[in-house]
CSV table of C-alpha atoms in Angstrom, one decimal:
chain,number,residue,atom,x,y,z
B,1,MET,CA,-66.6,80.2,-5.1
B,2,LEU,CA,-67.6,77.0,-3.4
B,3,LEU,CA,-69.4,75.8,-6.4
B,4,SER,CA,-66.4,76.6,-8.7
B,5,TYR,CA,-64.1,74.8,-6.4
B,6,ILE,CA,-66.4,71.8,-6.3
B,7,ALA,CA,-66.6,71.9,-10.1
B,8,LYS,CA,-62.8,72.0,-10.4
B,9,ALA,CA,-62.5,69.1,-8.0
B,10,LEU,CA,-65.0,67.1,-9.9
B,11,ARG,CA,-63.3,68.0,-13.1
B,12,SER,CA,-59.9,67.0,-11.8
B,13,ARG,CA,-61.3,63.8,-10.4
B,14,VAL,CA,-62.9,63.0,-13.8
B,15,MET,CA,-59.7,63.8,-15.6
B,16,GLY,CA,-57.7,61.5,-13.1
B,17,SER,CA,-60.1,58.6,-13.7
B,18,GLU,CA,-59.7,59.1,-17.4
B,19,LEU,CA,-55.9,59.2,-17.2
B,20,GLN,CA,-56.0,56.1,-15.1
B,21,THR,CA,-58.2,54.4,-17.7
B,22,LYS,CA,-55.9,55.5,-20.5
B,23,TYR,CA,-52.9,54.3,-18.5
B,24,GLN,CA,-54.5,50.9,-18.0
B,25,ARG,CA,-55.4,50.7,-21.7
B,26,LEU,CA,-51.8,51.6,-22.6
B,27,ALA,CA,-50.5,49.0,-20.2
B,28,GLN,CA,-52.7,46.4,-21.8
B,29,GLU,CA,-51.5,47.4,-25.3
B,30,TYR,CA,-47.9,47.3,-24.2
B,31,ALA,CA,-48.4,43.8,-22.8
B,32,LYS,CA,-50.0,42.7,-26.1
B,33,LEU,CA,-47.2,44.2,-28.1
B,34,ARG,CA,-44.5,42.7,-25.8
B,35,SER,CA,-46.1,39.3,-26.3
B,36,HIS,CA,-46.2,39.9,-30.0
B,37,VAL,CA,-42.4,40.9,-29.9
B,38,ASP,CA,-41.5,37.5,-28.5
B,39,VAL,CA,-43.5,35.8,-31.2
B,40,LEU,CA,-42.0,37.9,-33.8
B,41,LYS,CA,-38.5,37.3,-32.5
B,42,LYS,CA,-39.1,33.6,-32.6
B,43,ALA,CA,-40.5,33.9,-36.2
B,44,VAL,CA,-37.5,35.9,-37.2
B,45,THR,CA,-35.1,33.3,-35.8
B,46,GLU,CA,-36.9,30.5,-37.6
B,47,GLU,CA,-36.9,32.5,-40.8
B,48,LYS,CA,-33.2,33.2,-40.5
B,49,SER,CA,-32.4,29.5,-39.9
B,50,LEU,CA,-34.7,28.6,-42.8
B,51,ARG,CA,-32.9,31.1,-45.0
B,52,GLU,CA,-29.5,29.8,-44.1
B,53,SER,CA,-30.6,26.2,-44.8
B,54,LEU,CA,-32.1,27.3,-48.2
B,55,GLN,CA,-28.9,29.2,-49.0
B,56,GLU,CA,-26.9,26.0,-48.2
B,57,SER,CA,-29.2,24.0,-50.3
B,58,VAL,CA,-28.9,26.5,-53.2
B,59,ARG,CA,-25.1,26.4,-52.9
B,60,GLU,CA,-25.2,22.5,-53.0
B,61,LYS,CA,-27.5,22.6,-56.0
B,62,ALA,CA,-25.2,25.1,-57.7
B,63,LEU,CA,-22.2,22.9,-57.1
B,64,SER,CA,-24.1,19.9,-58.4
B,65,LEU,CA,-25.2,21.8,-61.5
B,66,ARG,CA,-21.7,23.0,-62.1
B,67,LYS,CA,-20.5,19.4,-61.8
B,68,HIS,CA,-23.1,18.2,-64.2
B,69,VAL,CA,-22.2,21.0,-66.7
B,70,GLN,CA,-18.6,20.0,-66.6
B,71,GLU,CA,-19.4,16.4,-67.1
B,72,ASN,CA,-21.7,17.3,-70.0
B,73,GLU,CA,-18.9,19.4,-71.5
B,74,SER,CA,-16.4,16.6,-71.1
B,75,LEU,CA,-18.8,14.1,-72.6
B,76,GLU,CA,-19.4,16.4,-75.6
B,77,PHE,CA,-15.7,16.8,-76.1
B,78,ARG,CA,-15.2,13.1,-75.9
B,79,ASN,CA,-18.1,12.6,-78.4
B,80,GLN,CA,-16.5,15.0,-80.8
B,81,GLN,CA,-13.2,13.1,-80.5
B,82,LEU,CA,-15.0,9.8,-81.1
B,83,SER,CA,-16.9,11.2,-84.1
B,84,LYS,CA,-13.6,12.5,-85.6
B,85,ARG,CA,-12.1,9.1,-85.0
B,86,VAL,CA,-15.0,7.4,-86.7
B,87,GLU,CA,-14.7,9.7,-89.7
B,88,MET,CA,-11.0,9.0,-89.9
B,89,LEU,CA,-11.7,5.2,-89.8
B,90,GLN,CA,-14.4,5.6,-92.4
B,91,ASP,CA,-12.0,7.5,-94.6
B,92,ASP,CA,-9.3,4.9,-94.1
B,93,LEU,CA,-11.8,2.2,-95.0
B,94,GLY,CA,-13.1,4.1,-98.0
B,95,SER,CA,-9.7,4.7,-99.7
B,96,PRO,CA,-8.9,1.0,-100.2
B,97,LEU,CA,-12.4,0.4,-101.5
B,98,SER,CA,-12.1,3.2,-104.0
B,99,ARG,CA,-8.7,1.9,-105.2
B,100,ARG,CA,-10.1,-1.6,-105.5
B,101,LYS,CA,-13.1,-0.3,-107.4
B,102,LYS,CA,-10.8,1.4,-109.8
B,103,LYS,CA,-8.8,-1.8,-110.3
B,104,VAL,CA,-11.7,-4.2,-110.6
B,105,GLY,CA,-14.0,-1.7,-112.4
B,106,GLY,CA,-17.7,-1.5,-112.1
B,107,GLY,CA,-19.7,-2.2,-108.9
B,108,ALA,CA,-19.9,-6.1,-109.1
B,109,GLY,CA,-17.1,-6.8,-106.6
B,110,GLY,CA,-17.9,-4.0,-104.1
B,111,PRO,CA,-19.5,-5.9,-101.3
B,112,ASN,CA,-16.8,-8.6,-101.3
B,113,ALA,CA,-14.1,-6.0,-101.0
B,114,VAL,CA,-15.8,-4.3,-98.1
B,115,ASP,CA,-16.1,-7.7,-96.4
B,116,GLY,CA,-12.4,-8.3,-96.9
B,117,VAL,CA,-11.5,-4.9,-95.4
B,118,VAL,CA,-13.8,-5.6,-92.4
B,119,GLY,CA,-12.2,-9.0,-91.9
B,120,THR,CA,-8.8,-7.4,-92.0
B,121,VAL,CA,-9.8,-4.9,-89.4
B,122,SER,CA,-11.3,-7.6,-87.2
B,123,GLY,CA,-8.1,-9.7,-87.6
B,124,ASP,CA,-6.0,-6.7,-86.4
B,125,VAL,CA,-8.3,-6.3,-83.4
B,126,GLN,CA,-7.9,-10.0,-82.6
B,127,THR,CA,-4.1,-9.7,-83.0
B,128,GLN,CA,-4.0,-6.8,-80.5
B,129,GLU,CA,-6.2,-8.8,-78.0
B,130,LEU,CA,-3.9,-11.8,-78.4
B,131,ALA,CA,-0.8,-9.7,-77.8
B,132,ALA,CA,-2.5,-8.3,-74.6
B,133,LYS,CA,-3.3,-11.8,-73.4
B,134,ILE,CA,0.2,-12.9,-74.1
B,135,ALA,CA,1.6,-10.0,-72.0
B,136,GLN,CA,-0.9,-10.7,-69.2
B,137,ASN,CA,0.2,-14.4,-69.3
B,138,GLU,CA,3.8,-13.4,-69.0
B,139,GLN,CA,3.1,-11.3,-66.0
B,140,LEU,CA,1.2,-14.2,-64.4
B,141,HIS,CA,4.2,-16.5,-65.0
B,142,LEU,CA,6.5,-13.9,-63.4
B,143,LYS,CA,4.3,-13.7,-60.3
B,144,VAL,CA,4.1,-17.5,-60.1
B,145,SER,CA,7.9,-17.8,-60.4
B,146,GLU,CA,8.4,-15.1,-57.6
B,147,LEU,CA,5.9,-17.0,-55.3
B,148,ALA,CA,7.8,-20.3,-56.0
B,149,HIS,CA,11.1,-18.6,-55.1
B,150,GLU,CA,9.7,-17.2,-51.9
B,151,SER,CA,8.2,-20.6,-50.9
B,152,GLN,CA,11.6,-22.2,-51.6
B,153,LYS,CA,13.3,-19.6,-49.4
B,154,SER,CA,10.8,-20.1,-46.5
B,155,ALA,CA,11.2,-23.9,-46.9
B,156,ALA,CA,15.0,-23.6,-46.6
B,157,ALA,CA,14.6,-21.4,-43.5
B,158,LEU,CA,12.3,-23.9,-41.9
B,159,GLN,CA,14.7,-26.7,-42.7
B,160,THR,CA,17.5,-24.8,-41.2
B,161,THR,CA,15.5,-24.2,-38.0
B,162,ARG,CA,14.5,-27.9,-37.9
B,163,ALA,CA,18.2,-28.9,-38.2
B,164,LYS,CA,19.1,-26.5,-35.4
B,165,LEU,CA,16.4,-27.9,-33.2
B,166,GLU,CA,17.4,-31.5,-33.9
B,167,SER,CA,21.0,-30.6,-33.0
B,168,ASP,CA,19.9,-29.0,-29.8
B,169,MET,CA,17.8,-32.0,-29.0
B,170,SER,CA,20.7,-34.4,-29.7
B,171,SER,CA,23.0,-32.3,-27.5
B,172,PHE,CA,20.4,-32.2,-24.7
B,173,SER,CA,20.0,-36.0,-25.0
B,174,GLU,CA,23.8,-36.4,-24.8
B,175,GLU,CA,23.9,-34.2,-21.7
B,176,MET,CA,21.1,-36.2,-20.1
B,177,GLU,CA,22.9,-39.5,-20.8
B,178,GLN,CA,26.1,-38.0,-19.3
B,179,LYS,CA,24.2,-37.0,-16.2
B,180,GLU,CA,22.7,-40.4,-15.9
B,181,ARG,CA,26.2,-42.0,-16.2
B,182,GLU,CA,27.5,-39.7,-13.5
B,183,HIS,CA,24.5,-40.6,-11.4
B,184,LYS,CA,25.2,-44.3,-11.9
B,185,THR,CA,28.9,-43.7,-11.0
B,186,GLU,CA,27.9,-41.9,-7.8
B,187,VAL,CA,25.5,-44.7,-6.9
B,188,GLU,CA,28.2,-47.3,-7.4
B,189,ALA,CA,30.6,-45.2,-5.3
B,190,MET,CA,28.1,-44.9,-2.6
B,191,THR,CA,27.5,-48.7,-2.7
B,192,ASN,CA,31.2,-49.3,-2.4
B,193,ASN,CA,31.4,-46.9,0.6
B,194,ARG,CA,28.5,-48.7,2.2
B,195,ALA,CA,30.3,-52.0,1.8
B,196,MET,CA,33.5,-50.5,3.3
B,197,LEU,CA,31.4,-49.1,6.2
B,198,GLU,CA,29.8,-52.5,6.8
B,199,ALA,CA,33.3,-54.0,6.9
B,200,LYS,CA,34.4,-51.3,9.4
B,201,LEU,CA,31.2,-52.0,11.4
B,202,ALA,CA,32.0,-55.6,11.6
B,203,LYS,CA,35.6,-54.7,12.8
B,204,TYR,CA,34.2,-52.3,15.4
B,205,SER,CA,31.8,-55.0,16.6
B,206,SER,CA,34.7,-57.4,17.2
B,207,GLU,CA,36.6,-54.7,19.0
B,208,LEU,CA,33.5,-54.0,21.1
B,209,LYS,CA,33.5,-57.7,22.2
B,210,SER,CA,37.1,-57.4,23.2
B,211,LEU,CA,36.4,-54.2,25.2
B,212,LYS,CA,33.7,-55.9,27.1
B,213,ASN,CA,36.3,-57.9,28.9
B,214,THR,CA,37.9,-54.7,30.2
B,215,LEU,CA,34.6,-53.2,31.3
B,216,GLN,CA,34.7,-54.9,34.7
B,217,ARG,CA,38.2,-53.5,35.4
B,218,GLU,CA,37.0,-50.0,34.6
B,219,GLN,CA,34.1,-50.3,36.9
B,220,GLU,CA,36.4,-51.4,39.7
B,221,LEU,CA,38.6,-48.4,39.0
B,222,SER,CA,35.6,-46.1,39.1
B,223,GLY,CA,34.6,-47.5,42.5
B,224,ARG,CA,38.1,-46.9,43.9
B,225,LEU,CA,38.0,-43.4,42.6
B,226,ARG,CA,34.7,-42.6,44.4
B,227,GLU,CA,36.0,-44.1,47.6
B,228,SER,CA,39.3,-42.1,47.4
B,229,SER,CA,37.8,-38.6,46.8
B,230,PRO,CA,34.8,-37.2,48.8
B,231,ILE,CA,34.2,-34.5,46.2
B,232,GLY,CA,34.1,-36.9,43.2
B,233,LEU,CA,35.6,-36.6,39.8
B,234,VAL,CA,32.9,-38.1,37.7
B,235,GLY,CA,29.4,-36.6,37.6
B,236,SER,CA,30.2,-33.8,40.1
B,237,GLU,CA,28.7,-30.3,39.8
B,238,ARG,CA,32.1,-28.7,40.3
B,239,GLN,CA,35.7,-29.5,39.6
B,240,PRO,CA,37.9,-30.5,42.7
B,241,GLU,CA,40.3,-28.0,44.0
B,242,THR,CA,43.1,-30.4,44.7
B,243,VAL,CA,43.9,-33.6,42.9
B,244,ARG,CA,46.3,-36.3,44.1
B,245,ARG,CA,48.1,-36.7,40.8
B,246,GLU,CA,50.0,-39.9,41.8
B,247,THR,CA,46.9,-41.8,42.8
B,248,TYR,CA,44.7,-40.6,39.9
B,249,ALA,CA,47.4,-41.0,37.3
B,250,ALA,CA,47.8,-44.6,38.4
B,251,LEU,CA,44.0,-45.1,37.9
B,252,ASN,CA,44.3,-43.5,34.3
B,253,VAL,CA,40.8,-41.8,34.6
B,254,PRO,CA,40.4,-38.5,32.8
B,255,VAL,CA,39.2,-35.4,34.8
B,256,VAL,CA,35.8,-34.2,33.4
B,257,ASP,CA,34.4,-30.6,33.5
B,258,ALA,CA,30.7,-31.1,34.3
B,259,LYS,CA,29.8,-27.5,33.3
B,260,LEU,CA,31.5,-27.9,30.0
B,261,GLN,CA,29.6,-31.2,29.4
B,262,GLY,CA,26.4,-29.4,30.3
B,263,ARG,CA,27.0,-26.7,27.7
B,264,VAL,CA,27.9,-29.4,25.1
B,265,LEU,CA,24.5,-31.1,25.8
B,266,VAL,CA,22.7,-27.8,25.4
B,267,SER,CA,24.4,-27.2,22.1
B,268,LEU,CA,23.5,-30.7,21.0
B,269,ARG,CA,19.8,-30.1,21.7
B,270,ALA,CA,19.9,-26.8,19.9
B,271,SER,CA,21.7,-28.4,17.0
B,272,LEU,CA,19.0,-31.1,16.8
B,273,GLU,CA,16.3,-28.5,16.7
B,274,LEU,CA,18.2,-26.7,13.9
B,275,VAL,CA,18.7,-29.8,11.9
B,276,THR,CA,15.1,-30.8,12.3
B,277,SER,CA,13.9,-27.3,11.3
B,278,PHE,CA,16.2,-27.3,8.3
B,279,ALA,CA,15.0,-30.7,7.0
B,280,THR,CA,11.4,-29.6,7.5
B,281,GLN,CA,11.9,-26.4,5.6
B,282,LEU,CA,13.8,-28.1,2.8
B,283,SER,CA,11.1,-30.7,2.4
B,284,THR,CA,8.5,-27.9,2.3
B,285,LEU,CA,10.5,-26.0,-0.4
B,286,HIS,CA,10.8,-29.1,-2.5
B,287,SER,CA,7.1,-29.8,-2.2
B,288,TYR,CA,6.3,-26.2,-3.3
B,289,LEU,CA,8.7,-26.5,-6.2
B,290,GLN,CA,7.1,-29.8,-7.2
B,291,GLN,CA,3.6,-28.3,-7.2
B,292,ARG,CA,4.8,-25.3,-9.2
B,293,CYS,CA,6.4,-27.5,-11.8
B,294,LYS,CA,3.1,-29.3,-12.2
B,295,THR,CA,1.0,-26.2,-12.5
B,296,TYR,CA,3.3,-23.7,-14.2
B,297,PRO,CA,3.6,-22.9,-17.1
B,298,ILE,CA,0.7,-25.2,-17.9
B,299,ASP,CA,-2.3,-23.1,-19.1
B,300,THR,CA,-5.6,-24.9,-19.1
B,301,SER,CA,-6.9,-22.7,-21.9
B,302,THR,CA,-4.0,-23.6,-24.3
B,303,GLY,CA,-3.3,-27.1,-23.1
B,304,VAL,CA,0.4,-26.7,-22.8
B,305,GLN,CA,2.0,-29.9,-21.4
B,306,ILE,CA,4.7,-30.1,-18.8
B,307,SER,CA,8.2,-30.4,-20.2
B,308,THR,CA,10.5,-33.4,-19.9
B,309,VAL,CA,12.9,-31.6,-17.6
B,310,ASN,CA,10.1,-30.6,-15.2
B,311,GLN,CA,8.8,-34.2,-15.2
B,312,LYS,CA,12.2,-35.5,-14.2
B,313,LEU,CA,12.5,-32.6,-11.7
B,314,CYS,CA,9.2,-33.5,-10.1
B,315,LYS,CA,10.3,-37.1,-9.6
B,316,LEU,CA,13.5,-36.0,-7.9
B,317,LEU,CA,11.7,-33.5,-5.7
B,318,HIS,CA,9.1,-36.1,-4.7
B,319,SER,CA,11.9,-38.4,-3.2
B,320,SER,CA,13.4,-35.5,-1.1
B,321,SER,CA,11.6,-36.1,2.2
B,322,SER,CA,11.5,-39.9,2.4
B,323,SER,CA,15.0,-40.6,1.0
B,324,TYR,CA,17.2,-37.8,2.3
B,325,THR,CA,15.8,-35.4,4.9
B,326,LYS,CA,14.1,-38.0,7.2
B,327,PRO,CA,17.2,-40.2,7.4
B,328,LEU,CA,19.3,-37.1,8.1
B,329,VAL,CA,17.2,-36.1,11.1
B,330,SER,CA,16.9,-39.7,12.3
B,331,ALA,CA,20.7,-40.2,12.3
B,332,PHE,CA,21.4,-37.0,14.1
B,333,SER,CA,18.6,-37.7,16.6
B,334,GLN,CA,20.2,-41.1,17.3
B,335,TYR,CA,23.6,-39.6,17.7
B,336,SER,CA,22.3,-36.9,20.1
B,337,GLY,CA,20.4,-39.4,22.1
B,338,LYS,CA,23.5,-41.6,22.6
B,339,LEU,CA,25.5,-38.6,23.8
B,340,HIS,CA,22.7,-37.6,26.2
B,341,ALA,CA,22.6,-41.1,27.6
B,342,ASN,CA,26.4,-41.2,28.0
B,343,PRO,CA,27.7,-37.6,28.0
B,344,TYR,CA,31.3,-38.6,28.8
B,345,SER,CA,31.8,-40.8,25.8
B,346,THR,CA,33.9,-39.7,22.8
B,347,PRO,CA,31.9,-37.5,20.5
B,348,THR,CA,34.0,-38.2,17.4
B,349,GLY,CA,34.7,-41.4,15.6
B,350,SER,CA,31.4,-43.1,16.7
B,351,SER,CA,29.2,-45.2,14.5
B,352,ASP,CA,26.2,-42.9,15.1
B,353,LEU,CA,28.2,-39.9,13.9
B,354,MET,CA,29.4,-41.9,10.9
B,355,GLU,CA,25.7,-42.7,10.1
B,356,PHE,CA,24.9,-39.0,10.2
B,357,ALA,CA,27.8,-38.2,8.0
B,358,LEU,CA,26.7,-40.8,5.4
B,359,ALA,CA,23.1,-39.4,5.5
B,360,HIS,CA,24.6,-35.9,5.0
B,361,ARG,CA,26.7,-37.0,2.1
B,362,ARG,CA,23.7,-38.6,0.4
B,363,LEU,CA,21.8,-35.3,0.8
B,364,VAL,CA,24.7,-33.4,-0.8
B,365,ALA,CA,24.8,-35.8,-3.7
B,366,TYR,CA,21.1,-35.4,-4.1
B,367,LEU,CA,21.4,-31.6,-4.2
B,368,ASP,CA,24.2,-31.9,-6.7
B,369,THR,CA,22.0,-34.0,-9.0
B,370,LEU,CA,19.0,-31.7,-8.4
B,371,THR,CA,20.8,-28.4,-9.2
B,372,PRO,CA,21.1,-28.8,-13.1
B,373,TYR,CA,17.4,-29.7,-13.4
B,374,LEU,CA,16.5,-26.6,-11.3
B,375,GLN,CA,18.7,-24.4,-13.5
B,376,ILE,CA,17.2,-25.7,-16.8
B,377,SER,CA,13.6,-25.4,-15.3
B,378,LEU,CA,14.4,-21.7,-14.4
B,379,GLN,CA,15.7,-21.1,-18.0
B,380,GLU,CA,12.5,-22.6,-19.4
B,381,GLU,CA,10.5,-20.3,-17.1
B,382,CYS,CA,12.5,-17.3,-18.4
B,383,GLY,CA,11.6,-18.2,-21.9
B,384,GLU,CA,7.8,-17.8,-21.3
B,385,SER,CA,6.1,-14.7,-22.6
B,386,VAL,CA,4.6,-13.9,-19.2
B,387,CYS,CA,8.1,-13.8,-17.6
B,388,GLY,CA,9.1,-10.1,-17.3
B,389,VAL,CA,12.6,-8.6,-17.1
B,390,GLN,CA,12.6,-8.4,-13.3
B,391,LEU,CA,11.5,-12.0,-12.8
B,392,THR,CA,14.1,-13.1,-15.4
B,393,ASP,CA,16.8,-11.3,-13.4
B,394,ILE,CA,15.8,-13.0,-10.1
B,395,ASN,CA,15.6,-16.4,-11.8
B,396,MET,CA,19.2,-15.9,-13.1
B,397,GLN,CA,20.4,-14.9,-9.7
B,398,ILE,CA,18.8,-18.0,-8.1
B,399,SER,CA,20.4,-20.2,-10.9
B,400,ASN,CA,23.8,-18.7,-10.1
B,401,THR,CA,23.4,-19.2,-6.3
B,402,LEU,CA,22.4,-22.9,-6.5
B,403,PRO,CA,26.0,-24.1,-7.3
B,404,ARG,CA,27.3,-22.0,-4.3
B,405,LEU,CA,24.8,-23.9,-2.1
B,406,VAL,CA,26.1,-27.3,-3.3
B,407,ALA,CA,29.7,-26.1,-2.8
B,408,ALA,CA,29.0,-25.0,0.8
B,409,PHE,CA,27.3,-28.3,1.6
B,410,SER,CA,30.3,-30.2,0.1
B,411,THR,CA,32.8,-28.2,2.2
B,412,ALA,CA,30.9,-28.9,5.4
B,413,ASP,CA,30.5,-32.6,4.4
B,414,ASN,CA,34.3,-33.0,4.1
B,415,TYR,CA,35.0,-31.8,7.6
B,416,LEU,CA,32.1,-33.8,9.0
B,417,SER,CA,33.5,-36.9,7.4
B,418,LEU,CA,36.9,-36.3,9.0
B,419,LEU,CA,35.2,-36.0,12.4
B,420,ALA,CA,33.2,-39.1,11.9
B,421,ARG,CA,36.2,-41.2,11.0
B,422,GLY,CA,37.8,-40.5,14.3
B,423,PRO,CA,41.5,-40.0,15.3
B,424,VAL,CA,42.6,-43.3,13.6
B,425,GLU,CA,41.5,-42.7,10.1
B,426,GLY,CA,40.3,-39.1,10.1
B,427,VAL,CA,41.5,-36.1,12.0
B,428,SER,CA,44.0,-36.4,14.9
B,429,VAL,CA,43.4,-35.2,18.4
B,430,ALA,CA,45.8,-32.3,17.9
B,431,SER,CA,44.1,-31.2,14.7
B,432,LEU,CA,40.6,-31.5,16.2
B,433,PRO,CA,40.1,-27.8,17.2
B,434,VAL,CA,41.2,-26.7,13.7
B,435,CYS,CA,38.8,-29.1,12.0
B,436,LEU,CA,36.0,-27.9,14.3
B,437,GLN,CA,36.8,-24.3,13.6
B,438,ARG,CA,36.8,-24.8,9.8
B,439,LEU,CA,33.5,-26.8,10.1
B,440,LYS,CA,32.1,-23.8,11.9
B,441,ILE,CA,33.2,-21.4,9.2
B,442,SER,CA,31.7,-23.7,6.4
B,443,ILE,CA,28.4,-23.8,8.3
B,444,ARG,CA,28.4,-20.0,8.5
B,445,ASP,CA,29.0,-19.8,4.7
B,446,LEU,CA,26.2,-22.2,4.2
B,447,HIS,CA,24.0,-20.0,6.3
B,448,SER,CA,24.8,-16.9,4.3
B,449,VAL,CA,24.0,-18.8,1.0
B,450,LEU,CA,20.7,-20.0,2.4
B,451,GLU,CA,19.9,-16.5,3.5
B,452,ALA,CA,20.6,-15.2,0.0
B,453,LEU,CA,18.4,-17.8,-1.5
B,454,HIS,CA,15.6,-16.9,1.0
B,455,ASN,CA,15.8,-13.3,0.0
B,456,LEU,CA,15.7,-14.1,-3.7
B,457,TYR,CA,12.7,-16.4,-3.4
B,458,SER,CA,10.9,-13.8,-1.3
B,459,SER,CA,11.6,-11.2,-4.1
B,460,LYS,CA,10.4,-13.7,-6.7
B,461,ILE,CA,7.1,-14.3,-4.8
């Protein structure tokens, strides 16, 4: 039993080793077959793509062959037509030859007759060619006449445009001449005003000499006033509680509010700062506009030159600071300094205020002359291709606001001139508050116009 069991165990072990060997062999064969499958798949894919390309090539060759067959058939059909045509022509040529042979008889004149027929046929061909050339020549003549008509129309249009431009140029020249005449008239008026002012200055100088004689009496009256009142009427910090009317009325010395005079002097200092700031900002704006006129719309790549209007505008803007704004500040500074030195003098009707009013009037006349050139320059800027719709709208708003600025300056100038002339030639003492109130309103209107221009230029930038 033990031996049989050992034999079975050995047999089973041998069989297991054989199965394992077979299994390994099958695994190796399976791996080889699997690798062969990948290769076969790749080969099948390549063969399929090659087959498709060959089918496409066959299809193209078939199409080409069919095309050539059709061309061959058409050529054969055309050859048959041409051969029939040749036969017909030969028959047509042969019938006259036979008739001539019958008439002439024999074969002696045969070659000459053929030559004559051939010459007749060639003559017909030349006639047809000549007719074709004549038709072609007529078509060319028609084209030449059409081109000449179009060139005449374009020349007429160009002449019309030229005439329109010449008329615009003449109207612009007339307008420029009219502006120059108005400018000359204003200069003459200003010269006459200056002469009148010089005459008034001489008159005031003579009056000043006569008033020097009464200065000593006024000083004596001031001394008596100081001695009679311990509080003091002139130069005091507060107004006296009681006044002896009889005594002070006899002295004919006005009572002065020191606090009110102090507020007036503070207002004068603030006004001087505002006038100085306004003149500085106006000069800065004019300098900026001058630089812009010189650099825009000039393009260095195209070489566009500055226009005549911008050249004139640059000259006017260049003279802004030295001729108009500086004299304005200087005159008001001198007037303010005189009032600070003598705060109890009359603020209206003085020569310093008259000098400031004249400087202000020259500035208003300058702005009135400058406004048309600014408007034309803005119109030229709107005509440029780079100027969009929004910028054009802002330029038109600025152009419409400039006349309002000049009108506001002119209104303020009228009331300032009345104040500068004094109670004798200008505004009376009773009408002085009304004149000052209207001057205040005109300055407020001027401020609103300047604020509108500031907003427009800010939007433009």
